[in-house]
Coordinates of C-alpha atoms and ligand atoms in Angstrom, one line a residue:
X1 CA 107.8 185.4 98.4
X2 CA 104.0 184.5 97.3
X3 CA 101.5 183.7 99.7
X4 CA 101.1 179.9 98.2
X5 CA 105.1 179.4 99.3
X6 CA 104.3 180.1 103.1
X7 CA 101.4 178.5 102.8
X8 CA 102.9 175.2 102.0
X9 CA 105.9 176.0 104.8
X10 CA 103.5 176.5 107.5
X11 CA 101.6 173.4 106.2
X12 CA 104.9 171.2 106.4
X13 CA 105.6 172.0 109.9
X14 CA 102.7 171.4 110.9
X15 CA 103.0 168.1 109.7
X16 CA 106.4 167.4 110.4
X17 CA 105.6 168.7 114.2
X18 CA 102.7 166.2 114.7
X19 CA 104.7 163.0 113.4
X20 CA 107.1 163.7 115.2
X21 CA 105.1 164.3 118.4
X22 CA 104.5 160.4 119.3
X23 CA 108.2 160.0 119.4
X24 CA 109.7 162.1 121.9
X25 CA 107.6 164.5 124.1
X26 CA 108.6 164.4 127.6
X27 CA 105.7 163.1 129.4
X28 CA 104.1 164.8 132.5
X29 CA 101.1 163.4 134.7
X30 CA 98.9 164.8 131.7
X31 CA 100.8 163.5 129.0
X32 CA 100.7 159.6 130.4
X33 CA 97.6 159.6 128.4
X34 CA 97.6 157.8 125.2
X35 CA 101.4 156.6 126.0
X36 CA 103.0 154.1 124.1
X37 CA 102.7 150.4 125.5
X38 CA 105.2 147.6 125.2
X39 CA 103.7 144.4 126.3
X40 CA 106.2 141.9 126.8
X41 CA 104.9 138.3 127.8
X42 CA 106.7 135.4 128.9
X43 CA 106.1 131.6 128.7
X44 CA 106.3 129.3 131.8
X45 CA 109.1 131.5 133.8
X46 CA 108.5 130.8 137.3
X47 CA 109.6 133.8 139.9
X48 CA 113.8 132.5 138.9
X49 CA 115.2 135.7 138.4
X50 CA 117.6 137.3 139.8
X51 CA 116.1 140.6 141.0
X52 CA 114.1 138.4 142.9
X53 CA 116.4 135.7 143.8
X54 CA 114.2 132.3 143.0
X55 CA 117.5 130.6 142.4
X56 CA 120.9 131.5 143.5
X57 CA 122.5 130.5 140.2
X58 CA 120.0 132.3 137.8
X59 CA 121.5 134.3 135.1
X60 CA 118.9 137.4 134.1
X61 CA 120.8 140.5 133.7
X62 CA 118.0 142.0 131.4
X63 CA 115.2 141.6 133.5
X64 CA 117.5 142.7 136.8
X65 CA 118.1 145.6 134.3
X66 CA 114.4 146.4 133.8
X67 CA 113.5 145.8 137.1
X68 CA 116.1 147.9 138.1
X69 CA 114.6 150.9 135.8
X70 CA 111.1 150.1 136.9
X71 CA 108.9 148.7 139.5
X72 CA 108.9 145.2 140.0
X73 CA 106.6 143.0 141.9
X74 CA 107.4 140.7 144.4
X75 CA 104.2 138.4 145.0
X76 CA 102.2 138.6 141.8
X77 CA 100.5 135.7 140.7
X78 CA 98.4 134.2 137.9
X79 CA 95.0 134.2 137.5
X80 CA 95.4 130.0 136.8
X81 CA 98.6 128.3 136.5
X82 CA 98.0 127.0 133.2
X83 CA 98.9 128.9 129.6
X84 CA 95.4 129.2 128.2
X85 CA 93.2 130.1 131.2
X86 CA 96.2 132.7 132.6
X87 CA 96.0 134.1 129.1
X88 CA 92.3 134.4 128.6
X89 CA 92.0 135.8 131.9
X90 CA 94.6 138.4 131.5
X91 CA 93.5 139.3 128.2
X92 CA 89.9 139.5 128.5
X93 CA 90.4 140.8 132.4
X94 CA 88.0 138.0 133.6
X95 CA 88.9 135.5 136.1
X96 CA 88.3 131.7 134.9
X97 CA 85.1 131.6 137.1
X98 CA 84.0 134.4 135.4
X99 CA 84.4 132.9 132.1
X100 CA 84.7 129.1 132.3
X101 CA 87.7 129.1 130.7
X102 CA 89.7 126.6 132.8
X103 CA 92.0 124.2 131.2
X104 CA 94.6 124.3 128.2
X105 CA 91.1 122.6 126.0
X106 CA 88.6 125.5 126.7
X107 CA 88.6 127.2 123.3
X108 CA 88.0 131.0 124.9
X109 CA 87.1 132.1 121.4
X110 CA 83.9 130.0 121.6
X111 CA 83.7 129.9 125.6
X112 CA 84.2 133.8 126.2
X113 CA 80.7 136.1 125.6
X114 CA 81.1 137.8 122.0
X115 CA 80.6 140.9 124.0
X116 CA 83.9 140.7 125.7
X117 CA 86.1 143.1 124.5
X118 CA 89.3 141.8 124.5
X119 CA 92.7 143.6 125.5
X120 CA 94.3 144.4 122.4
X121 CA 90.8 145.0 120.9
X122 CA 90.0 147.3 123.6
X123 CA 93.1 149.7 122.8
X124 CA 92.5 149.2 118.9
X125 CA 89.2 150.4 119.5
X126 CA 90.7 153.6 121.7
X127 CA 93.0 154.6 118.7
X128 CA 95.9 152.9 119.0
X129 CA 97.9 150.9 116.7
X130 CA 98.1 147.1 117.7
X131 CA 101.0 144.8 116.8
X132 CA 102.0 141.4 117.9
X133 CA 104.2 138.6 117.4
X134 CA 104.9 135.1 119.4
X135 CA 102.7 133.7 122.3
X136 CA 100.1 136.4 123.4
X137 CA 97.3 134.2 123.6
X138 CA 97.3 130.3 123.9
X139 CA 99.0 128.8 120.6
X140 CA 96.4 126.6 119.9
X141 CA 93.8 129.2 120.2
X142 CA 95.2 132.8 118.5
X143 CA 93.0 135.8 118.6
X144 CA 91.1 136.8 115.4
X145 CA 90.6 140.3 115.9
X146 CA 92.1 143.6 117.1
X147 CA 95.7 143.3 115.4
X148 CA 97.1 145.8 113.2
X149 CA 99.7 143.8 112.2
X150 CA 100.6 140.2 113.7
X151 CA 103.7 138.1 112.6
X152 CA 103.2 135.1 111.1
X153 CA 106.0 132.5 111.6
X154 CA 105.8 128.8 110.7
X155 CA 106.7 127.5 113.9
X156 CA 108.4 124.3 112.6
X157 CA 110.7 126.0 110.7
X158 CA 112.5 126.2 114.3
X159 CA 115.0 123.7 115.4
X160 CA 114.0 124.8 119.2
X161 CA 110.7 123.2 118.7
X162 CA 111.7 120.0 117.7
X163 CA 113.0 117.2 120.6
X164 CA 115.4 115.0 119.2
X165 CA 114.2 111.3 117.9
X166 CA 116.5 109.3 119.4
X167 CA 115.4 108.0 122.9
X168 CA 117.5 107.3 126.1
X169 CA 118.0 104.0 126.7
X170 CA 118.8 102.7 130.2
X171 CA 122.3 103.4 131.8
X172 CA 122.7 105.5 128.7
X173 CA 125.2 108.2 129.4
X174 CA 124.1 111.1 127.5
X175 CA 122.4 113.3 130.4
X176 CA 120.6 115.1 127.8
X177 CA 119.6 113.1 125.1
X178 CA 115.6 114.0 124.8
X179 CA 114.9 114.7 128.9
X180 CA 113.2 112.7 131.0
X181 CA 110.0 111.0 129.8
X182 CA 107.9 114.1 129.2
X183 CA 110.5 116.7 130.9
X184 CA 112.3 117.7 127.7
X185 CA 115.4 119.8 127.7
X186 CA 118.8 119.1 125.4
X187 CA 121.5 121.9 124.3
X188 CA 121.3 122.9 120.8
X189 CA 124.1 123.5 118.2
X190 CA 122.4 126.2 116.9
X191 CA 123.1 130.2 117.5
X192 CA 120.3 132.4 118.4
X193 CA 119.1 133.6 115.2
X194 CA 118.0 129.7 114.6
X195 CA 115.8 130.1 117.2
X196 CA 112.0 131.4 117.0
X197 CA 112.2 133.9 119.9
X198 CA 115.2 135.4 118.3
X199 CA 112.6 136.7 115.4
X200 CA 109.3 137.2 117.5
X201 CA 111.9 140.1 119.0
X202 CA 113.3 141.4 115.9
X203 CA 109.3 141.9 114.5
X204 CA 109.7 144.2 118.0
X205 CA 113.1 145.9 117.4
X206 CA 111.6 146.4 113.9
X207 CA 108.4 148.0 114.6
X208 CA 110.4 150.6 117.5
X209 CA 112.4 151.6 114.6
X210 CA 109.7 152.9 112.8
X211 CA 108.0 156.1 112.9
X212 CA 103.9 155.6 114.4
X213 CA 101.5 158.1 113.3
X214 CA 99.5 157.2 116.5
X215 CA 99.9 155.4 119.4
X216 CA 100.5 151.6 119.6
X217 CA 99.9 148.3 121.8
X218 CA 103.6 146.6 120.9
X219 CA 102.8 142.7 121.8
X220 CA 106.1 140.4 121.9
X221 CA 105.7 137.1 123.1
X222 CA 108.2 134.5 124.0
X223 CA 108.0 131.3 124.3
X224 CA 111.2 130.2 126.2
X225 CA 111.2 128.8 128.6
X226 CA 108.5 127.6 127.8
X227 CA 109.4 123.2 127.1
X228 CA 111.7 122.0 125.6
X229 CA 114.2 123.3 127.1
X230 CA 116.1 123.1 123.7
X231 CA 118.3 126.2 123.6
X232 CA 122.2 126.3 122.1
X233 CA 124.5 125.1 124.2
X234 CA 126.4 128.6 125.3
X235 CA 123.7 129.1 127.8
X236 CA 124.2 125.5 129.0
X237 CA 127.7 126.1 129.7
X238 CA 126.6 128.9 132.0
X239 CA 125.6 126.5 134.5
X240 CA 127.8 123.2 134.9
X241 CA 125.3 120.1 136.3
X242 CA 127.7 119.4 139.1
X243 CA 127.0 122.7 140.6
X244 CA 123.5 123.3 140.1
X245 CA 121.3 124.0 143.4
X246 CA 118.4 121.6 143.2
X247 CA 115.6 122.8 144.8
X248 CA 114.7 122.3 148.3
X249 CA 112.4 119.5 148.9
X250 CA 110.6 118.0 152.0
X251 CA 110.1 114.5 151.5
X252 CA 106.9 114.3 153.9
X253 CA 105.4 116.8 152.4
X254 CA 102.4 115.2 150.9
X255 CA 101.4 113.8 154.6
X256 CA 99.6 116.8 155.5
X257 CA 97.7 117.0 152.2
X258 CA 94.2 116.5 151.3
X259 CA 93.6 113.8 148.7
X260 CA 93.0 116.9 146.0
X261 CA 96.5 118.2 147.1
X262 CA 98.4 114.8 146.3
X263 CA 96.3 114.2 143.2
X264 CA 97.4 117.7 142.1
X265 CA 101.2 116.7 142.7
X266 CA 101.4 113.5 141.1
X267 CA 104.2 112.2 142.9
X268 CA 104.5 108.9 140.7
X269 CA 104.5 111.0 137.3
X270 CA 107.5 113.3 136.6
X271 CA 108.9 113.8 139.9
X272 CA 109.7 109.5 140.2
X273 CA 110.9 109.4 136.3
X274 CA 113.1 112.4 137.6
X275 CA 114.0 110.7 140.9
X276 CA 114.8 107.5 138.6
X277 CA 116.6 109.2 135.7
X278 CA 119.2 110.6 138.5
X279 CA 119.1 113.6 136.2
X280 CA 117.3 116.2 138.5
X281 CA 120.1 118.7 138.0
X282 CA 120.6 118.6 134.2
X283 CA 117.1 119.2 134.0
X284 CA 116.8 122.1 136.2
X285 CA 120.5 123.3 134.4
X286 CA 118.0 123.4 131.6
X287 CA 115.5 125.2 132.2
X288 CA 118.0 127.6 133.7
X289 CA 119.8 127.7 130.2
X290 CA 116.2 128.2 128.8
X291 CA 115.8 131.3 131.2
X292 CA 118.9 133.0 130.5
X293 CA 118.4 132.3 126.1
X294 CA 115.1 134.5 126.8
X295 CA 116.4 136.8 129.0
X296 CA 119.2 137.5 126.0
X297 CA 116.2 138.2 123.7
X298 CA 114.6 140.8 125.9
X299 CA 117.7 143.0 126.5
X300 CA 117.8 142.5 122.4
X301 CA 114.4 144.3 122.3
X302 CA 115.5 146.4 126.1
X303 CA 118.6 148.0 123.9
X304 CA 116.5 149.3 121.1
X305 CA 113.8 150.1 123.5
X306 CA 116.4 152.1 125.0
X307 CA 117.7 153.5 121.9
X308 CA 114.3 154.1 120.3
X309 CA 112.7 157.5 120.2
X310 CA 109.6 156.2 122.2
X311 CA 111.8 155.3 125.7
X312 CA 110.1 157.7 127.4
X313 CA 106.5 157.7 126.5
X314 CA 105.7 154.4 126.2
X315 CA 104.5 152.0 129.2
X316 CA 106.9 148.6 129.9
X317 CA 105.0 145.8 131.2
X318 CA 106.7 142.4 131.3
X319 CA 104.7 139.3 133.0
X320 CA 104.9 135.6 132.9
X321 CA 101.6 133.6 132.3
X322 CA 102.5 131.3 135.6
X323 CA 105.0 129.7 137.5
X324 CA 106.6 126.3 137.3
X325 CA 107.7 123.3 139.7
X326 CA 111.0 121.3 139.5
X327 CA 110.1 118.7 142.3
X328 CA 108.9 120.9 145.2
X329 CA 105.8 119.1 146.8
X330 CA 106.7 115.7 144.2
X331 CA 105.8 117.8 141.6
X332 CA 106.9 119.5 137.8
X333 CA 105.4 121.9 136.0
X334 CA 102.1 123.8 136.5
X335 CA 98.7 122.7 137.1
X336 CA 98.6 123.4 140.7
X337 CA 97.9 125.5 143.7
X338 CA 100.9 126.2 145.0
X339 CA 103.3 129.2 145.6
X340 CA 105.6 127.7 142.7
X341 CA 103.4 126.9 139.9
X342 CA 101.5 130.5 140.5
X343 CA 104.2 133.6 141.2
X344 CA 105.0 134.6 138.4
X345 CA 107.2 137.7 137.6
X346 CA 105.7 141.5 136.7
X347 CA 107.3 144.6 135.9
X348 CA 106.1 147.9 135.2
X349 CA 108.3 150.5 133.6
X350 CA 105.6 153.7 133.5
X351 CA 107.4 157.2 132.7
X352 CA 106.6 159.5 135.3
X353 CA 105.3 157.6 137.5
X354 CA 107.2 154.5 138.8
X355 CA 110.7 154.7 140.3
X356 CA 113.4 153.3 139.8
X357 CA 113.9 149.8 141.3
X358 CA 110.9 149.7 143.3
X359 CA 110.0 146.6 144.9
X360 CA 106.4 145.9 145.2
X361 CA 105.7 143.4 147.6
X362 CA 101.4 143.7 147.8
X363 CA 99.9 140.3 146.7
X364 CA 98.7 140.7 143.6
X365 CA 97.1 138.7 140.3
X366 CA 97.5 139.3 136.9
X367 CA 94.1 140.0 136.3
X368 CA 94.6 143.5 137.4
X369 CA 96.6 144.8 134.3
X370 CA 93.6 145.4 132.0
X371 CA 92.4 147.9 134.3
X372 CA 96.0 149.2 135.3
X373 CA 96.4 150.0 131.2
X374 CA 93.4 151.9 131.0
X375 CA 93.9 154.0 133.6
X376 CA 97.8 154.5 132.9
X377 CA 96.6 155.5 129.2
X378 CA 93.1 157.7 130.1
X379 CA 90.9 154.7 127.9
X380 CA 87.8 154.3 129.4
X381 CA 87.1 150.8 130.8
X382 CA 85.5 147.9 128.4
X383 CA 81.6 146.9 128.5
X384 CA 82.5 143.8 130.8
X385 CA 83.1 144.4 134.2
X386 CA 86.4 143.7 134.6
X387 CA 87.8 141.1 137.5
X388 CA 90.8 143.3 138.9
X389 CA 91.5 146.6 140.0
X390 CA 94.0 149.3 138.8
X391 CA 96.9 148.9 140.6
X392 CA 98.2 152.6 139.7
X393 CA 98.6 153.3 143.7
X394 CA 101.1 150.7 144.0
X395 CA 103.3 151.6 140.8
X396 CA 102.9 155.1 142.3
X397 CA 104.7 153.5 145.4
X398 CA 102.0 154.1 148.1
X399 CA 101.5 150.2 149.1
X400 CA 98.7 151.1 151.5
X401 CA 100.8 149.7 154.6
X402 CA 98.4 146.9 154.0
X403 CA 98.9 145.3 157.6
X404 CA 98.4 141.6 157.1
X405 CA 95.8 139.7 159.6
X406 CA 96.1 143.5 161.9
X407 CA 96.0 143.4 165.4
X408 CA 93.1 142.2 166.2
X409 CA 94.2 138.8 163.9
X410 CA 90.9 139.5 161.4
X411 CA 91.5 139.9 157.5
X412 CA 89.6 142.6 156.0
X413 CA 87.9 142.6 152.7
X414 CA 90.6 145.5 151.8
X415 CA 93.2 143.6 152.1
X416 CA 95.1 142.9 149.1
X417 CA 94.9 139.6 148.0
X418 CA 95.9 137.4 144.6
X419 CA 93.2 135.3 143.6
X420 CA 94.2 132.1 141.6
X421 CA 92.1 128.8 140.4
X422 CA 93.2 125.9 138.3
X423 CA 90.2 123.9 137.0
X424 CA 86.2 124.3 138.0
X425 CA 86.1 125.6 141.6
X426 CA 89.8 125.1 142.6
X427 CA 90.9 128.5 144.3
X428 CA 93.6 129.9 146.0
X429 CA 94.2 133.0 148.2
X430 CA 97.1 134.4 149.1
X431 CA 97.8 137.5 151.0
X432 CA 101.0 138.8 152.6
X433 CA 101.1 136.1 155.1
X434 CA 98.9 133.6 154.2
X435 CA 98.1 131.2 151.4
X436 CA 94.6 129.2 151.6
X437 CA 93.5 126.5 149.0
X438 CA 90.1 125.2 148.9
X439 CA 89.5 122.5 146.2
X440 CA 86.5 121.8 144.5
X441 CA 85.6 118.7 146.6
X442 CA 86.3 120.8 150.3
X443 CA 89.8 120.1 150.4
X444 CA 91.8 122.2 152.1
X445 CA 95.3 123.5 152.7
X446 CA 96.2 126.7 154.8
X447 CA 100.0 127.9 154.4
X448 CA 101.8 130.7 157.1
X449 CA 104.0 132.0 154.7
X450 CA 105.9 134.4 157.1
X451 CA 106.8 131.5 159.0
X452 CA 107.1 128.2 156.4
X453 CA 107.7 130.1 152.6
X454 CA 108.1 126.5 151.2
X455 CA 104.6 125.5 152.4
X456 CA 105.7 122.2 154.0
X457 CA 103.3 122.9 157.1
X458 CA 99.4 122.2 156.1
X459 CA 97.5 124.7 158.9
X460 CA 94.5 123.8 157.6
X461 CA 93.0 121.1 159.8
X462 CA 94.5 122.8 162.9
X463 CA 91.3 124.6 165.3
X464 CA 93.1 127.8 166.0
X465 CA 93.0 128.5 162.2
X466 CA 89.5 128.3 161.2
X467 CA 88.9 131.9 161.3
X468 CA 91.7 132.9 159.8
X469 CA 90.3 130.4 157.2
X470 CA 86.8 132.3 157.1
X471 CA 88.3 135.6 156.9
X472 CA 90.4 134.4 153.5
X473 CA 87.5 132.4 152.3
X474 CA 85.4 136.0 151.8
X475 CA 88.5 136.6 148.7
X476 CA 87.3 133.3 146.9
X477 CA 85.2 133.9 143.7
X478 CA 81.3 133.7 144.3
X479 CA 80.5 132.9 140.8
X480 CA 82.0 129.7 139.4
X481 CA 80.8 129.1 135.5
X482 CA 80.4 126.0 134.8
X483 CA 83.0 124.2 132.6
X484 CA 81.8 123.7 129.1
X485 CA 80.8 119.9 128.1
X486 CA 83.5 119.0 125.9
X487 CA 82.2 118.7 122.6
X488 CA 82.2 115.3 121.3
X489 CA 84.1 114.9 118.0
X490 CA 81.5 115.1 115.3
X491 CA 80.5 119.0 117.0
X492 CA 84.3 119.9 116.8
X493 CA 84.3 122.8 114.6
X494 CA 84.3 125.6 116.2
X495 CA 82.3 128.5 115.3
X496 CA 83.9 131.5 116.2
X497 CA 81.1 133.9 117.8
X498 CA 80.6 136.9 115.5
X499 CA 82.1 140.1 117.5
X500 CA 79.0 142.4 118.0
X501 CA 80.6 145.5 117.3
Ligands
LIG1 CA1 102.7 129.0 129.9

């Protein structure tokens, strides 16, 4: 047997044994470097689930199922209950008062410094192989740079996109036809694989049913249930309007506000075209049929997680970019301060290190999963200083006994706490026990949640509160960038910053 023969032998094992090596080595405390990462994001899913039980009815066996495998958080909260700021602070790990990115218009490609390395550039950058497909960043404002490989779909090619044309008229019967004014939601006669999500997951199924020579970032976003709530009908019929559990409301519960608080709610906007319509439920039995369509597409992307030969060395994280309302405080949707337009779900799935079906209950914001994926992975951190914290103590379950408002009633600057603004100098706190909201203009609320969860009680103006109100004021951001001037139409094109390298 000549020497070139076992040459070429040895040579082929080699080979075949480091190809195969990002598959299936058993990870240990050493090996959680350079893992795998599946980054799953979600679009407008408020904290409905039903690991955590937001609503009694929801239908979420998937996420039960990867909460049950993982670590899920209980209190975790946006950076800014709105898609593009959540987004850009997630995925540049910079608060909105760090960046100025505030509203749903704040282009962050032109906004953000060039010298802010973004996530999925970040692990590009560290050797990995980056893939996306869906809502990552903010549709209107996709990121350039730092994908592999990104799916391109033409979005109108998707019925679930589209709201019907035909209006409601008055004392029309049809309790779906189009939602209520803009509070869209309608049952489809379509099946899944009509709808966009169903795809964005199969460009994920796809890509764990390849070999990778290296490491990879696996971005699948979805964006149900995200509006409309235009889903087929199947998961309708999961939950019949005469049974749906609206939620509960306190109809005084703008007295105690401050004038930002009930300009925030808009109580004459959805909430009275809701009130009007009569068709509350079938609008919540939608966004509940929305929930339950994307929960279907993540156990299509869970099973061939599952079945894949990178289950366990690759990193889960599942997040939502903010909560939602559906009439609590006279209010829908986002844009707000509250407990329901900013918990949002989070679960970590991290081989070795979390257990299964932890519930972590410290306060925390989204801003803190940049760092977490750095130090889970062994990457050193970017060039910017990044706004959050790895939370790698938590996922390894030691919550600290964080003891909220100790014995001696002071809050500590150690104290974990979520840190969330909406707009220029809007910020809330909230910590185990307490919520505090201080609007640009002075405004204040102050929220016990141990005692009133729904927020119905306003503790601000109340004397015996005002140092628990100075103790939660030391968690608001110092800094607060300025909001770009809007530029006026002629100086519309945006020139996207080079990337300094
Ligand atoms: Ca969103």
């Amino acid at each position: 047997m000549n020497i070139r023969f076992i040459f070429v032998l040895l040579l082929l094992s080699v080979l075949n044994f480091s190809v195969q090596n990002y598959a299936d080595e058993l990870p240990d405390k050493n090996l959680l470097r350079k893992q795998n990462i599946l980054f799953i994001a979600i679009d407008d899913l408020r904290d409905w689930t039903g690991y955590s039980a937001g609503h009694p009815q929801v239908k979420t066996p998937s996420l039960d199922r990867l909460a049950a495998s993982g670590a899920a958080f209980t209190r975790s909260y946006c950076a800014s209950a709105c898609c593009n700021p959540s987004r850009t602070a997630l995925l540049t790990g910079l608060r909105p008062s760090e960046t100025g990115v505030y509203l749903n218009s704040d282009d962050w490609r032109i906004i953000v410094s060039p010298n802010v390395v973004t996530l999925q550039e970040h692990f590009q950058q560290n050797g990995y192989k980056t893939l996306g497909a869906g809502k990552i960043y903010h549709g209107s404002y996709p990121a350039k740079t730092g994908w592999d490989d990104y799916l391109i779909q033409n979005r109108k090619l998707f019925t679930n996109n589209v709201t019907s044309t035909k209006r409601n008229k008055e004392g029309d019967n049809d309790q779906y036809l189009d939602g209520v004014g803009g509070i869209k939601f309608q049952p489809l006669d379509v099946t899944d694989e009509q709808m966009e999500d169903y795809h964005i997951v199969q460009y994920g199924i796809d890509e764990l049913n390849k070999k990778h020579d290296k490491p990879f970032f696996l971005a699948v976003g979805l964006h149900k249930p995200h509006m409309p709530w235009n889903v087929p009908k199947k998961y309708y019929d999961l939950y019949p309007p005469d049974n749906i559990v609206l939620p509960e409301v306190f109809e005084d519960d703008l007295n105690d506000l401050p004038p930002e608080g009930i300009k925030f709610a808009k109580p004459d906007g959805d909430h009275a075209a809701i009130l009007k319509s009569g068709r509350w439920k079938y609008a919540v039995q939608g966004y509940l049929a929305a929930i339950t369509f994307c929960d279907t597409q993540i156990g299509r992307l869970l099973d061939a997680f599952e079945k894949s030969p990178y289950s366990n060395n690759t990193i889960v994280v599942l997040w939502s970019d903010h909560g939602w309302h559906h009439g609590e405080k006279s209010h829908w949707r986002k844009f707000a301060m509250w407990e329901e337009a900013n918990r949002a779900p989070l679960i970590w799935r991290v081989p070795g290190l979390t257990q299964a079906g932890t519930k972590i209950e410290t306060p925390i914001d989204l801003t803190h999963i940049y760092p977490t994926l750095c130090d889970l992975t062994g990457i050193s951190k970017p060039k910017q200083e990044l706004s959050g914290k790895s939370i790698r103590p938590l996922l390894e379950g030691n919550t600290g006994g964080n003891t909220n408002g100790n014995a001696d009633g002071n809050i500590n600057k150690t104290e974990p706490a979520a840190v969330m603004t909406y707009g220029y100098k809007n910020h809330a706190v909230r910590t185990e026990q307490w919520r505090y909201i201080r609007y640009e203009n002075g405004g204040e609320e102050l929220y016990d949640e141990s005692r009133d969860p729904l927020e119905w009680t306003n503790l601000a103006a109340q004397q015996e509160f005002t140092k628990i109100k100075t103790d939660l004021a030391q968690f608001l951001p110092q800094t607060n960038k300025p909001p770009q001037p809007k530029p006026t139409p002629t100086e519309n094109k945006p020139n996207l910053k080079k990337k300094q390298k």
